[in-house]
Short mmCIF file of C-alpha atoms and ligand atoms in Angstrom, two decimals:
data_model
loop_
_atom_site.label_atom_id
_atom_site.label_comp_id
_atom_site.label_asym_id
_atom_site.label_seq_id
_atom_site.Cartn_x
_atom_site.Cartn_y
_atom_site.Cartn_z
CA MET A 228 24.03 9.21 -91.12
CA ASN A 229 20.50 7.81 -91.45
CA ARG A 230 20.68 7.12 -95.12
CA ASP A 231 18.45 4.07 -95.26
CA PRO A 232 16.14 4.24 -92.27
CA ILE A 233 13.59 1.90 -93.83
CA PHE A 234 15.65 -1.00 -95.00
CA ARG A 235 18.20 -1.04 -92.23
CA PRO A 236 16.36 -2.79 -89.37
CA TRP A 237 15.22 -5.80 -91.37
CA MET A 238 18.47 -5.88 -93.29
CA ASP A 239 20.20 -6.37 -89.95
CA GLN A 240 17.98 -9.35 -89.22
CA LEU A 241 18.53 -10.77 -92.66
CA LEU A 242 22.27 -10.48 -92.44
CA LYS A 243 22.23 -12.26 -89.09
CA LEU A 244 20.38 -15.12 -90.78
CA MET A 245 22.96 -15.14 -93.54
CA GLY A 246 25.70 -15.24 -90.95
CA ALA A 247 24.01 -18.32 -89.52
CA GLY A 248 24.75 -20.00 -92.82
CA ALA A 249 21.39 -20.11 -94.59
CA ALA A 250 21.46 -20.95 -98.28
CA VAL A 251 20.63 -17.52 -99.54
CA THR A 252 22.69 -17.07 -102.65
CA GLY A 253 19.62 -16.52 -104.83
CA LEU A 254 18.02 -14.06 -102.43
CA TYR A 255 21.33 -12.30 -102.09
CA VAL A 256 21.61 -11.73 -105.81
CA VAL A 257 18.05 -10.39 -105.91
CA LEU A 258 18.86 -8.01 -103.05
CA MET A 259 21.99 -6.76 -104.75
CA ILE A 260 20.00 -5.96 -107.88
CA TYR A 261 17.05 -4.53 -105.95
CA PHE A 262 19.00 -2.20 -103.70
CA GLY A 263 21.87 -1.50 -106.00
CA PHE A 264 24.45 0.49 -104.13
CA SER A 265 24.15 2.61 -101.03
CA PRO A 266 25.21 5.96 -102.51
CA LYS A 267 27.08 7.82 -99.77
CA THR A 268 29.19 4.85 -98.70
CA LEU A 269 30.32 4.25 -102.22
CA ASN A 270 30.88 7.89 -102.95
CA ALA A 271 34.58 8.03 -103.77
CA GLY A 272 35.51 11.71 -103.95
CA TYR A 273 33.06 12.70 -101.17
CA MET A 274 34.53 15.81 -99.49
CA PRO A 275 32.19 17.64 -97.12
CA GLN A 276 33.03 21.22 -96.09
CA GLN A 277 34.55 21.10 -92.59
CA PRO A 278 33.96 23.76 -89.91
CA VAL A 279 37.72 24.48 -89.70
CA PRO A 280 40.09 24.45 -92.72
CA TYR A 281 42.34 21.88 -91.03
CA SER A 282 45.01 20.61 -93.46
CA HIS A 283 46.60 17.15 -93.29
CA ALA A 284 49.05 18.29 -95.99
CA LEU A 285 50.38 20.93 -93.56
CA HIS A 286 50.22 19.04 -90.24
CA VAL A 287 51.29 15.60 -91.52
CA GLY A 288 53.05 16.29 -94.83
CA GLU A 289 55.03 19.34 -93.70
CA LEU A 290 55.13 19.27 -89.89
CA GLY A 291 55.54 15.48 -89.85
CA LEU A 292 52.97 14.63 -87.15
CA ASP A 293 52.17 10.90 -86.91
CA CYS A 294 48.54 9.85 -87.52
CA ARG A 295 48.39 8.37 -84.01
CA TYR A 296 49.19 11.74 -82.43
CA CYS A 297 45.59 12.69 -83.23
CA HIS A 298 43.81 9.45 -84.18
CA THR A 299 44.85 7.86 -80.89
CA THR A 300 42.58 4.81 -81.02
CA VAL A 301 43.45 3.32 -84.42
CA GLU A 302 45.59 0.56 -82.92
CA SER A 303 43.42 -0.23 -79.93
CA ALA A 304 39.82 0.12 -81.08
CA GLY A 305 37.45 -0.45 -83.95
CA PHE A 306 36.93 3.24 -84.57
CA ALA A 307 39.56 5.90 -85.33
CA ALA A 308 38.80 8.75 -82.94
CA VAL A 309 38.97 12.29 -84.31
CA PRO A 310 41.09 14.36 -81.90
CA PRO A 311 39.59 16.41 -79.08
CA THR A 312 40.06 20.18 -79.17
CA GLN A 313 42.70 19.91 -76.44
CA THR A 314 45.04 18.19 -78.95
CA CYS A 315 44.83 21.20 -81.27
CA MET A 316 45.15 23.74 -78.47
CA SER A 317 48.33 22.18 -77.12
CA CYS A 318 49.96 23.93 -80.08
CA HIS A 319 47.44 26.58 -81.03
CA GLU A 320 47.38 28.38 -77.70
CA LYS A 321 50.78 29.67 -78.90
CA ILE A 322 50.77 29.07 -82.68
CA ALA A 323 48.54 31.34 -84.80
CA PRO A 324 46.67 32.49 -81.67
CA THR A 325 44.75 35.19 -83.52
CA SER A 326 43.99 33.31 -86.76
CA THR A 327 40.28 33.61 -87.58
CA LYS A 328 40.47 30.15 -89.19
CA LEU A 329 40.88 28.80 -85.67
CA ASP A 330 37.86 30.66 -84.21
CA PRO A 331 35.69 27.50 -83.98
CA VAL A 332 38.56 25.65 -82.25
CA ARG A 333 39.00 28.38 -79.64
CA SER A 334 35.29 28.68 -78.97
CA SER A 335 35.08 24.89 -78.60
CA PHE A 336 37.96 25.08 -76.12
CA HIS A 337 36.11 27.68 -74.06
CA SER A 338 32.62 26.15 -74.27
CA GLY A 339 33.69 22.53 -73.91
CA MET A 340 31.53 21.57 -76.90
CA PRO A 341 33.44 19.54 -79.54
CA VAL A 342 34.21 21.00 -82.96
CA PRO A 343 31.40 19.69 -85.22
CA TRP A 344 33.64 17.80 -87.69
CA ILE A 345 31.68 16.15 -90.49
CA LYS A 346 32.31 12.46 -91.02
CA VAL A 347 33.77 11.68 -94.44
CA HIS A 348 33.80 7.86 -94.48
CA ASP A 349 30.66 6.11 -93.32
CA LEU A 350 29.83 2.45 -93.77
CA PRO A 351 26.23 1.26 -93.37
CA ASP A 352 25.52 0.11 -89.79
CA TYR A 353 25.02 -3.50 -90.86
CA VAL A 354 28.71 -3.76 -91.80
CA TYR A 355 31.27 -4.49 -89.09
CA PHE A 356 34.64 -2.81 -89.56
CA ASN A 357 37.58 -2.61 -87.19
CA HIS A 358 40.64 -0.36 -87.46
CA SER A 359 42.86 -2.13 -84.97
CA ALA A 360 42.40 -5.49 -86.78
CA HIS A 361 43.92 -3.91 -89.89
CA VAL A 362 46.44 -1.46 -88.50
CA THR A 363 48.06 -3.95 -86.08
CA ARG A 364 48.41 -6.52 -88.88
CA GLY A 365 50.28 -4.39 -91.35
CA VAL A 366 47.52 -2.79 -93.44
CA SER A 367 48.54 0.87 -93.84
CA CYS A 368 46.09 3.78 -93.74
CA VAL A 369 47.18 4.55 -97.31
CA GLU A 370 45.63 1.29 -98.62
CA CYS A 371 42.16 2.54 -97.70
CA HIS A 372 42.42 6.33 -97.38
CA GLY A 373 45.04 7.21 -100.00
CA ARG A 374 47.65 9.95 -99.58
CA VAL A 375 45.96 11.82 -96.71
CA ASP A 376 49.35 13.40 -95.99
CA HIS A 377 48.99 15.31 -99.29
CA MET A 378 45.36 16.41 -98.76
CA GLU A 379 44.35 19.97 -97.86
CA GLU A 380 40.87 18.60 -97.22
CA VAL A 381 40.18 14.90 -96.66
CA HIS A 382 38.10 13.21 -99.32
CA GLN A 383 37.07 9.61 -99.72
CA VAL A 384 39.40 7.81 -102.13
CA GLU A 385 37.98 4.27 -102.26
CA ARG A 386 34.38 3.18 -102.83
CA LEU A 387 34.20 1.15 -99.58
CA SER A 388 31.99 -1.34 -101.41
CA MET A 389 31.76 -4.98 -100.43
CA GLY A 390 33.62 -5.87 -103.64
CA TRP A 391 36.44 -3.57 -102.64
CA CYS A 392 36.77 -5.13 -99.15
CA LEU A 393 36.70 -8.63 -100.64
CA GLU A 394 39.29 -7.89 -103.29
CA CYS A 395 41.87 -7.40 -100.56
CA HIS A 396 40.46 -10.11 -98.26
CA ARG A 397 40.92 -12.69 -101.03
CA ASN A 398 44.61 -11.79 -101.53
CA PRO A 399 45.92 -9.48 -98.82
CA ALA A 400 49.62 -10.27 -99.34
CA PRO A 401 50.58 -7.40 -101.68
CA HIS A 402 48.77 -4.92 -99.38
CA LEU A 403 50.74 -5.79 -96.24
CA ARG A 404 53.84 -4.17 -94.78
CA PRO A 405 55.82 -4.43 -91.53
CA VAL A 406 53.59 -3.10 -88.74
CA ASP A 407 56.01 -0.34 -87.71
CA HIS A 408 55.46 1.38 -91.09
CA VAL A 409 51.63 1.50 -91.16
CA THR A 410 51.39 5.26 -90.60
CA ASP A 411 54.32 6.10 -92.89
CA LEU A 412 52.29 6.61 -96.05
CA ASP A 413 55.40 7.12 -98.16
CA TRP A 414 56.93 3.81 -97.19
CA GLY A 415 57.75 1.15 -99.79
CA MET A 416 56.44 3.13 -102.76
CA GLY A 417 59.25 1.93 -105.02
CA ARG A 418 58.65 -1.80 -104.41
CA THR A 419 57.81 -3.94 -107.46
CA GLU A 420 54.68 -6.15 -107.46
CA GLU A 421 56.91 -9.22 -107.00
CA GLU A 422 58.61 -7.67 -103.98
CA LYS A 423 55.26 -6.74 -102.43
CA GLN A 424 53.89 -10.25 -102.95
CA ALA A 425 57.04 -11.94 -101.57
CA GLN A 426 57.20 -9.69 -98.50
CA GLY A 427 53.45 -10.04 -97.98
CA VAL A 428 53.61 -13.84 -98.02
CA GLU A 429 56.12 -13.76 -95.14
CA ILE A 430 53.84 -11.42 -93.17
CA MET A 431 50.87 -13.71 -93.93
CA LYS A 432 52.82 -16.62 -92.42
CA GLY A 433 53.51 -14.53 -89.35
CA LEU A 434 49.79 -13.78 -89.00
CA GLY A 435 48.88 -17.47 -89.40
CA LEU A 436 46.95 -16.80 -92.60
CA TYR A 437 49.40 -19.03 -94.50
CA ASP A 438 51.17 -22.13 -93.15
CA GLU A 439 54.92 -22.60 -93.48
CA ALA A 440 54.48 -24.05 -96.97
CA GLY A 441 52.63 -20.89 -98.02
CA GLN A 442 49.21 -22.61 -98.16
CA PRO A 443 46.09 -20.76 -96.87
CA THR A 444 45.00 -21.81 -93.37
CA SER A 445 41.47 -21.99 -91.96
CA ARG A 446 41.96 -18.46 -90.66
CA MET A 447 42.24 -17.34 -94.28
CA THR A 448 38.76 -18.72 -95.06
CA LEU A 449 37.32 -16.46 -92.33
CA MET A 450 38.36 -13.45 -94.40
CA THR A 451 35.57 -14.09 -96.92
CA ASN A 452 32.91 -15.43 -94.51
CA CYS A 453 29.74 -13.33 -94.52
CA SER A 454 29.72 -13.30 -90.72
CA THR A 455 33.17 -11.67 -90.53
CA CYS A 456 31.72 -8.39 -91.77
CA HIS A 457 28.00 -8.94 -91.06
CA ARG A 458 27.62 -10.02 -87.44
C1 HEC B 241 46.98 17.17 -85.86
C2 HEC B 241 45.94 16.18 -85.85
C3 HEC B 241 45.82 15.14 -86.95
C4 HEC B 241 46.80 14.32 -87.47
C5 HEC B 241 48.28 14.28 -87.10
C6 HEC B 241 46.15 13.46 -88.44
N1 HEC B 241 44.83 13.77 -88.51
FE1 HEC B 241 43.43 12.84 -89.66
N2 HEC B 241 42.00 14.14 -88.99
C7 HEC B 241 42.20 15.16 -88.07
C8 HEC B 241 40.97 15.93 -87.93
C9 HEC B 241 40.77 17.14 -87.03
C10 HEC B 241 40.02 15.33 -88.79
C11 HEC B 241 38.56 15.76 -89.01
C12 HEC B 241 38.47 16.85 -90.02
C13 HEC B 241 38.75 16.40 -91.42
O1 HEC B 241 38.10 15.44 -91.90
O2 HEC B 241 39.65 16.97 -92.07
C14 HEC B 241 40.70 14.21 -89.45
C15 HEC B 241 40.11 13.38 -90.36
C16 HEC B 241 40.74 12.27 -90.95
C17 HEC B 241 40.09 11.34 -91.87
C18 HEC B 241 38.65 11.41 -92.31
C19 HEC B 241 37.77 10.82 -91.23
C20 HEC B 241 36.33 10.73 -91.62
O3 HEC B 241 35.56 11.59 -91.20
O4 HEC B 241 35.96 9.79 -92.33
C21 HEC B 241 41.02 10.40 -92.22
C22 HEC B 241 40.81 9.23 -93.14
C23 HEC B 241 42.25 10.78 -91.58
N3 HEC B 241 42.05 11.90 -90.81
C24 HEC B 241 43.43 10.08 -91.71
C25 HEC B 241 44.64 10.48 -91.19
C26 HEC B 241 45.89 9.83 -91.47
C27 HEC B 241 46.06 8.63 -92.38
C28 HEC B 241 46.86 10.50 -90.77
C29 HEC B 241 48.36 10.23 -90.77
C30 HEC B 241 48.98 10.12 -92.08
C31 HEC B 241 46.19 11.58 -90.03
N4 HEC B 241 44.86 11.54 -90.32
C32 HEC B 241 46.82 12.49 -89.18
C33 HEC B 241 43.36 15.41 -87.39
C34 HEC B 241 44.58 14.80 -87.62
C1 HEC B 242 52.25 20.06 -83.19
C2 HEC B 242 51.61 21.37 -83.24
C3 HEC B 242 50.24 21.48 -83.89
C4 HEC B 242 49.09 20.79 -83.59
C5 HEC B 242 48.91 19.66 -82.59
C6 HEC B 242 48.05 21.34 -84.42
N1 HEC B 242 48.56 22.33 -85.21
FE1 HEC B 242 47.51 23.46 -86.54
N2 HEC B 242 49.22 24.40 -87.10
C7 HEC B 242 50.46 24.19 -86.54
C8 HEC B 242 51.45 25.04 -87.23
C9 HEC B 242 52.94 25.11 -86.95
C10 HEC B 242 50.72 25.78 -88.19
C11 HEC B 242 51.25 26.83 -89.17
C12 HEC B 242 51.08 28.18 -88.57
C13 HEC B 242 51.43 29.29 -89.52
O1 HEC B 242 51.47 29.07 -90.71
O2 HEC B 242 51.64 30.40 -89.02
C14 HEC B 242 49.32 25.35 -88.07
C15 HEC B 242 48.29 25.91 -88.81
C16 HEC B 242 46.94 25.61 -88.64
C17 HEC B 242 45.84 26.28 -89.31
C18 HEC B 242 45.97 27.43 -90.31
C19 HEC B 242 46.00 28.73 -89.54
C20 HEC B 242 46.09 29.91 -90.49
O3 HEC B 242 45.62 31.00 -90.10
O4 HEC B 242 46.60 29.75 -91.61
C21 HEC B 242 44.69 25.70 -88.88
C22 HEC B 242 43.26 26.06 -89.31
C23 HEC B 242 45.07 24.65 -87.95
N3 HEC B 242 46.43 24.63 -87.82
C24 HEC B 242 44.15 23.83 -87.30
C25 HEC B 242 44.52 22.82 -86.40
C26 HEC B 242 43.58 21.93 -85.77
C27 HEC B 242 42.08 21.94 -86.01
C28 HEC B 242 44.29 21.10 -84.98
C29 HEC B 242 43.78 19.95 -84.16
C30 HEC B 242 43.07 18.91 -84.87
C31 HEC B 242 45.70 21.49 -85.09
N4 HEC B 242 45.79 22.53 -85.97
C32 HEC B 242 46.73 20.91 -84.39
C33 HEC B 242 50.77 23.33 -85.52
C34 HEC B 242 49.89 22.45 -84.93
C1 HEC B 243 41.31 -1.62 -94.28
C2 HEC B 243 40.92 -0.27 -94.57
C3 HEC B 243 41.29 0.84 -93.61
C4 HEC B 243 42.52 1.11 -93.04
C5 HEC B 243 43.81 0.31 -93.16
C6 HEC B 243 42.37 2.32 -92.27
N1 HEC B 243 41.08 2.77 -92.37
FE1 HEC B 243 40.29 4.43 -91.50
N2 HEC B 243 38.43 3.94 -92.15
C7 HEC B 243 38.15 2.85 -92.96
C8 HEC B 243 36.71 2.71 -93.09
C9 HEC B 243 35.99 1.63 -93.88
C10 HEC B 243 36.13 3.77 -92.34
C11 HEC B 243 34.64 4.05 -92.11
C12 HEC B 243 34.23 3.30 -90.86
C13 HEC B 243 32.76 3.33 -90.52
O1 HEC B 243 32.01 4.12 -91.09
O2 HEC B 243 32.36 2.55 -89.65
C14 HEC B 243 37.25 4.53 -91.78
C15 HEC B 243 37.11 5.66 -90.97
C16 HEC B 243 38.18 6.40 -90.47
C17 HEC B 243 38.06 7.60 -89.66
C18 HEC B 243 36.76 8.25 -89.22
C19 HEC B 243 36.37 7.74 -87.83
C20 HEC B 243 35.82 6.36 -87.85
O3 HEC B 243 36.42 5.46 -87.20
O4 HEC B 243 34.78 6.11 -88.50
C21 HEC B 243 39.34 8.03 -89.37
C22 HEC B 243 39.74 9.25 -88.56
C23 HEC B 243 40.26 7.08 -89.98
N3 HEC B 243 39.52 6.10 -90.64
C24 HEC B 243 41.64 7.16 -89.88
C25 HEC B 243 42.52 6.12 -90.21
C26 HEC B 243 43.94 6.11 -89.91
C27 HEC B 243 44.70 7.22 -89.21
C28 HEC B 243 44.43 4.91 -90.37
C29 HEC B 243 45.85 4.36 -90.26
C30 HEC B 243 46.48 4.39 -88.95
C31 HEC B 243 43.32 4.19 -90.97
N4 HEC B 243 42.17 4.95 -90.86
C32 HEC B 243 43.39 2.93 -91.56
C33 HEC B 243 39.06 2.01 -93.53
C34 HEC B 243 40.39 1.90 -93.19
C1 HEC B 244 43.99 -3.63 -98.14
C2 HEC B 244 43.50 -4.84 -97.55
C3 HEC B 244 42.18 -4.85 -96.82
C4 HEC B 244 41.04 -4.11 -97.10
C5 HEC B 244 40.82 -3.12 -98.22
C6 HEC B 244 40.07 -4.50 -96.12
N1 HEC B 244 40.59 -5.41 -95.26
FE1 HEC B 244 39.62 -6.25 -93.66
N2 HEC B 244 41.31 -7.31 -93.18
C7 HEC B 244 42.51 -7.27 -93.88
C8 HEC B 244 43.51 -8.06 -93.15
C9 HEC B 244 44.94 -8.28 -93.58
C10 HEC B 244 42.86 -8.57 -92.01
C11 HEC B 244 43.49 -9.40 -90.88
C12 HEC B 244 43.18 -10.84 -91.03
C13 HEC B 244 43.73 -11.66 -89.89
O1 HEC B 244 44.70 -11.27 -89.27
O2 HEC B 244 43.12 -12.72 -89.63
C14 HEC B 244 41.48 -8.10 -92.05
C15 HEC B 244 40.51 -8.40 -91.11
C16 HEC B 244 39.21 -7.93 -91.13
C17 HEC B 244 38.21 -8.27 -90.16
C18 HEC B 244 38.39 -9.24 -89.00
C19 HEC B 244 38.58 -8.46 -87.74
C20 HEC B 244 38.80 -9.35 -86.56
O3 HEC B 244 37.88 -9.49 -85.77
O4 HEC B 244 39.90 -9.91 -86.44
C21 HEC B 244 37.07 -7.58 -90.50
C22 HEC B 244 35.73 -7.58 -89.77
C23 HEC B 244 37.35 -6.83 -91.70
N3 HEC B 244 38.67 -7.07 -92.05
C24 HEC B 244 36.43 -6.02 -92.35
C25 HEC B 244 36.73 -5.29 -93.49
C26 HEC B 244 35.76 -4.45 -94.20
C27 HEC B 244 34.31 -4.29 -93.81
C28 HEC B 244 36.42 -3.89 -95.24
C29 HEC B 244 35.89 -2.93 -96.27
C30 HEC B 244 35.17 -1.75 -95.78
C31 HEC B 244 37.80 -4.36 -95.18
N4 HEC B 244 37.94 -5.21 -94.13
C32 HEC B 244 38.78 -3.98 -96.09
C33 HEC B 244 42.76 -6.56 -95.04
C34 HEC B 244 41.89 -5.67 -95.65
C1 HEC B 245 35.13 -8.15 -96.06
C2 HEC B 245 33.85 -7.69 -95.61
C3 HEC B 245 32.57 -8.32 -96.18
C4 HEC B 245 32.28 -9.66 -96.33
C5 HEC B 245 33.17 -10.86 -96.03
C6 HEC B 245 30.92 -9.73 -96.82
N1 HEC B 245 30.41 -8.44 -96.94
FE1 HEC B 245 28.49 -7.95 -97.53
N2 HEC B 245 28.97 -5.96 -97.42
C7 HEC B 245 30.17 -5.46 -97.04
C8 HEC B 245 30.14 -4.01 -97.16
C9 HEC B 245 31.29 -3.06 -96.86
C10 HEC B 245 28.84 -3.68 -97.62
C11 HEC B 245 28.28 -2.26 -97.83
C12 HEC B 245 28.77 -1.62 -99.08
C13 HEC B 245 28.06 -2.09 -100.29
O1 HEC B 245 26.86 -1.86 -100.37
O2 HEC B 245 28.72 -2.70 -101.17
C14 HEC B 245 28.12 -4.94 -97.77
C15 HEC B 245 26.81 -5.03 -98.21
C16 HEC B 245 26.10 -6.21 -98.28
C17 HEC B 245 24.68 -6.32 -98.64
C18 HEC B 245 23.78 -5.14 -98.98
C19 HEC B 245 23.57 -5.05 -100.46
C20 HEC B 245 24.21 -3.86 -101.07
O3 HEC B 245 25.00 -4.03 -102.03
O4 HEC B 245 23.95 -2.74 -100.62
C21 HEC B 245 24.35 -7.64 -98.62
C22 HEC B 245 22.99 -8.26 -98.94
C23 HEC B 245 25.55 -8.39 -98.27
N3 HEC B 245 26.59 -7.48 -98.05
C24 HEC B 245 25.63 -9.75 -98.16
C25 HEC B 245 26.81 -10.46 -97.93
C26 HEC B 245 26.90 -11.94 -98.00
C27 HEC B 245 25.74 -12.88 -98.33
C28 HEC B 245 28.21 -12.26 -97.73
C29 HEC B 245 28.89 -13.64 -97.75
C30 HEC B 245 28.88 -14.29 -99.05
C31 HEC B 245 28.91 -11.00 -97.48
N4 HEC B 245 28.04 -9.95 -97.61
C32 HEC B 245 30.25 -10.92 -97.11
C33 HEC B 245 31.27 -6.18 -96.59
C34 HEC B 245 31.38 -7.57 -96.58
#
């Protein structure tokens, strides 16, 4: 997790200054060139070896479990909690009770120590991100994590770069869907670009990002403010 122990503390300070509205465009460009990219964050394809061969393809794709069955906090909190061992054992006390693949889960259940899952996605600490702000406004998991329901092992699909965040923040409409379909990764796959845009515009109006005439509101300008993501 401590990728950049040296530059992080003063970067925090700097970003607070930027949030305060200082004229720092020049400095910002220099910083971008100087630091380049923070490797692990941007590492699309990153797929650490997990302590248990847990498969989303099986549990979500085949068994049909909803994301929120395990990631219970995605709608209510900034972070998306990884499930406690109890969630697994509610089935696995009876299902595959002797499977050696589940050894670490059973020993966690008996010791009370969590399974040491390795984090796949990890933004630098100076970036503020919030799951509930996206999930409760119609941004599906699939927009940022890809087809997790087809993955045997989760890997990072998007680069999670600032440019990537901003690309959607500048024009979210085609990335939005009715809130009750956010965890249905298959939903709306056949829609054309025009259909996505038209449906998205209506959702944008509902969120107050567009006014009734379809013009961006002041709330829309917050989407690209430095202090929205660097606070
Ligand atoms: C039965 C429980 C369960 C369900 C249902 C489930 N997950 Fe997970 N998820 C896990 C566990 C356990 C991990 C940690 C191990 C791993 O990364 O594979 C995880 C990890 C993840 C990660 C990687 C987190 C990181 O470390 O960055 C993402 C993204 C994710 N899940 C998305 C989803 C999505 C999207 C759905 C619904 C389509 C879903 N999950 C449904 C149990 C579940
Ligand atoms: C709703 C019930 C349910 C929950 C909750 C659940 N599983 Fe499963 N899991 C299953 C079923 C069903 C299978 C398939 C068993 C089989 O093939 O015999 C399975 C298979 C597995 C396997 C493969 C076992 C083998 O030997 O092939 C692993 C590993 C696994 N689950 C881990 C987990 C983990 C870790 C969690 C918690 C994050 C979890 N499961 C939560 C139902 C569940
Ligand atoms: C707008 C993009 C976006 C959407 C939508 C999104 N995520 Fe994430 N997710 C991220 C980012 C970025 C991180 C890394 C957060 C960090 O490191 O602070 C992450 C991390 C995670 C993690 C690891 C735990 C954590 O909070 O760091 C899990 C699990 C996860 N997401 C599951 C989900 C599920 C399930 C959904 C849908 C219900 C979802 N995500 C929707 C971008 C997104
Ligand atoms: C696929 C589209 C999409 C992507 C990708 C995306 N966002 Fe967002 N983001 C949104 C939408 C839509 C909103 C809701 C705006 C509103 O309702 O005012 C939002 C809101 C936010 C907010 C405001 C939360 C609040 O307090 O209300 C933050 C912070 C944020 N996003 C950070 C990020 C970061 C950081 C990334 C990249 C790691 C990111 N977003 C990627 C669509 C996206
Ligand atoms: C929608 C969210 C979002 C907004 C708005 C945003 N940033 Fe960022 N920023 C990020 C993310 C995510 C990263 C980390 C990933 C990366 O390095 O690209 C980042 C990284 C940075 C860095 C570190 C340099 C680097 O590339 O590693 C600087 C400096 C920065 N942002 C400045 C700004 C300034 C100045 C603004 C306003 C013009 C701004 N940011 C607006 C999300 C955002």
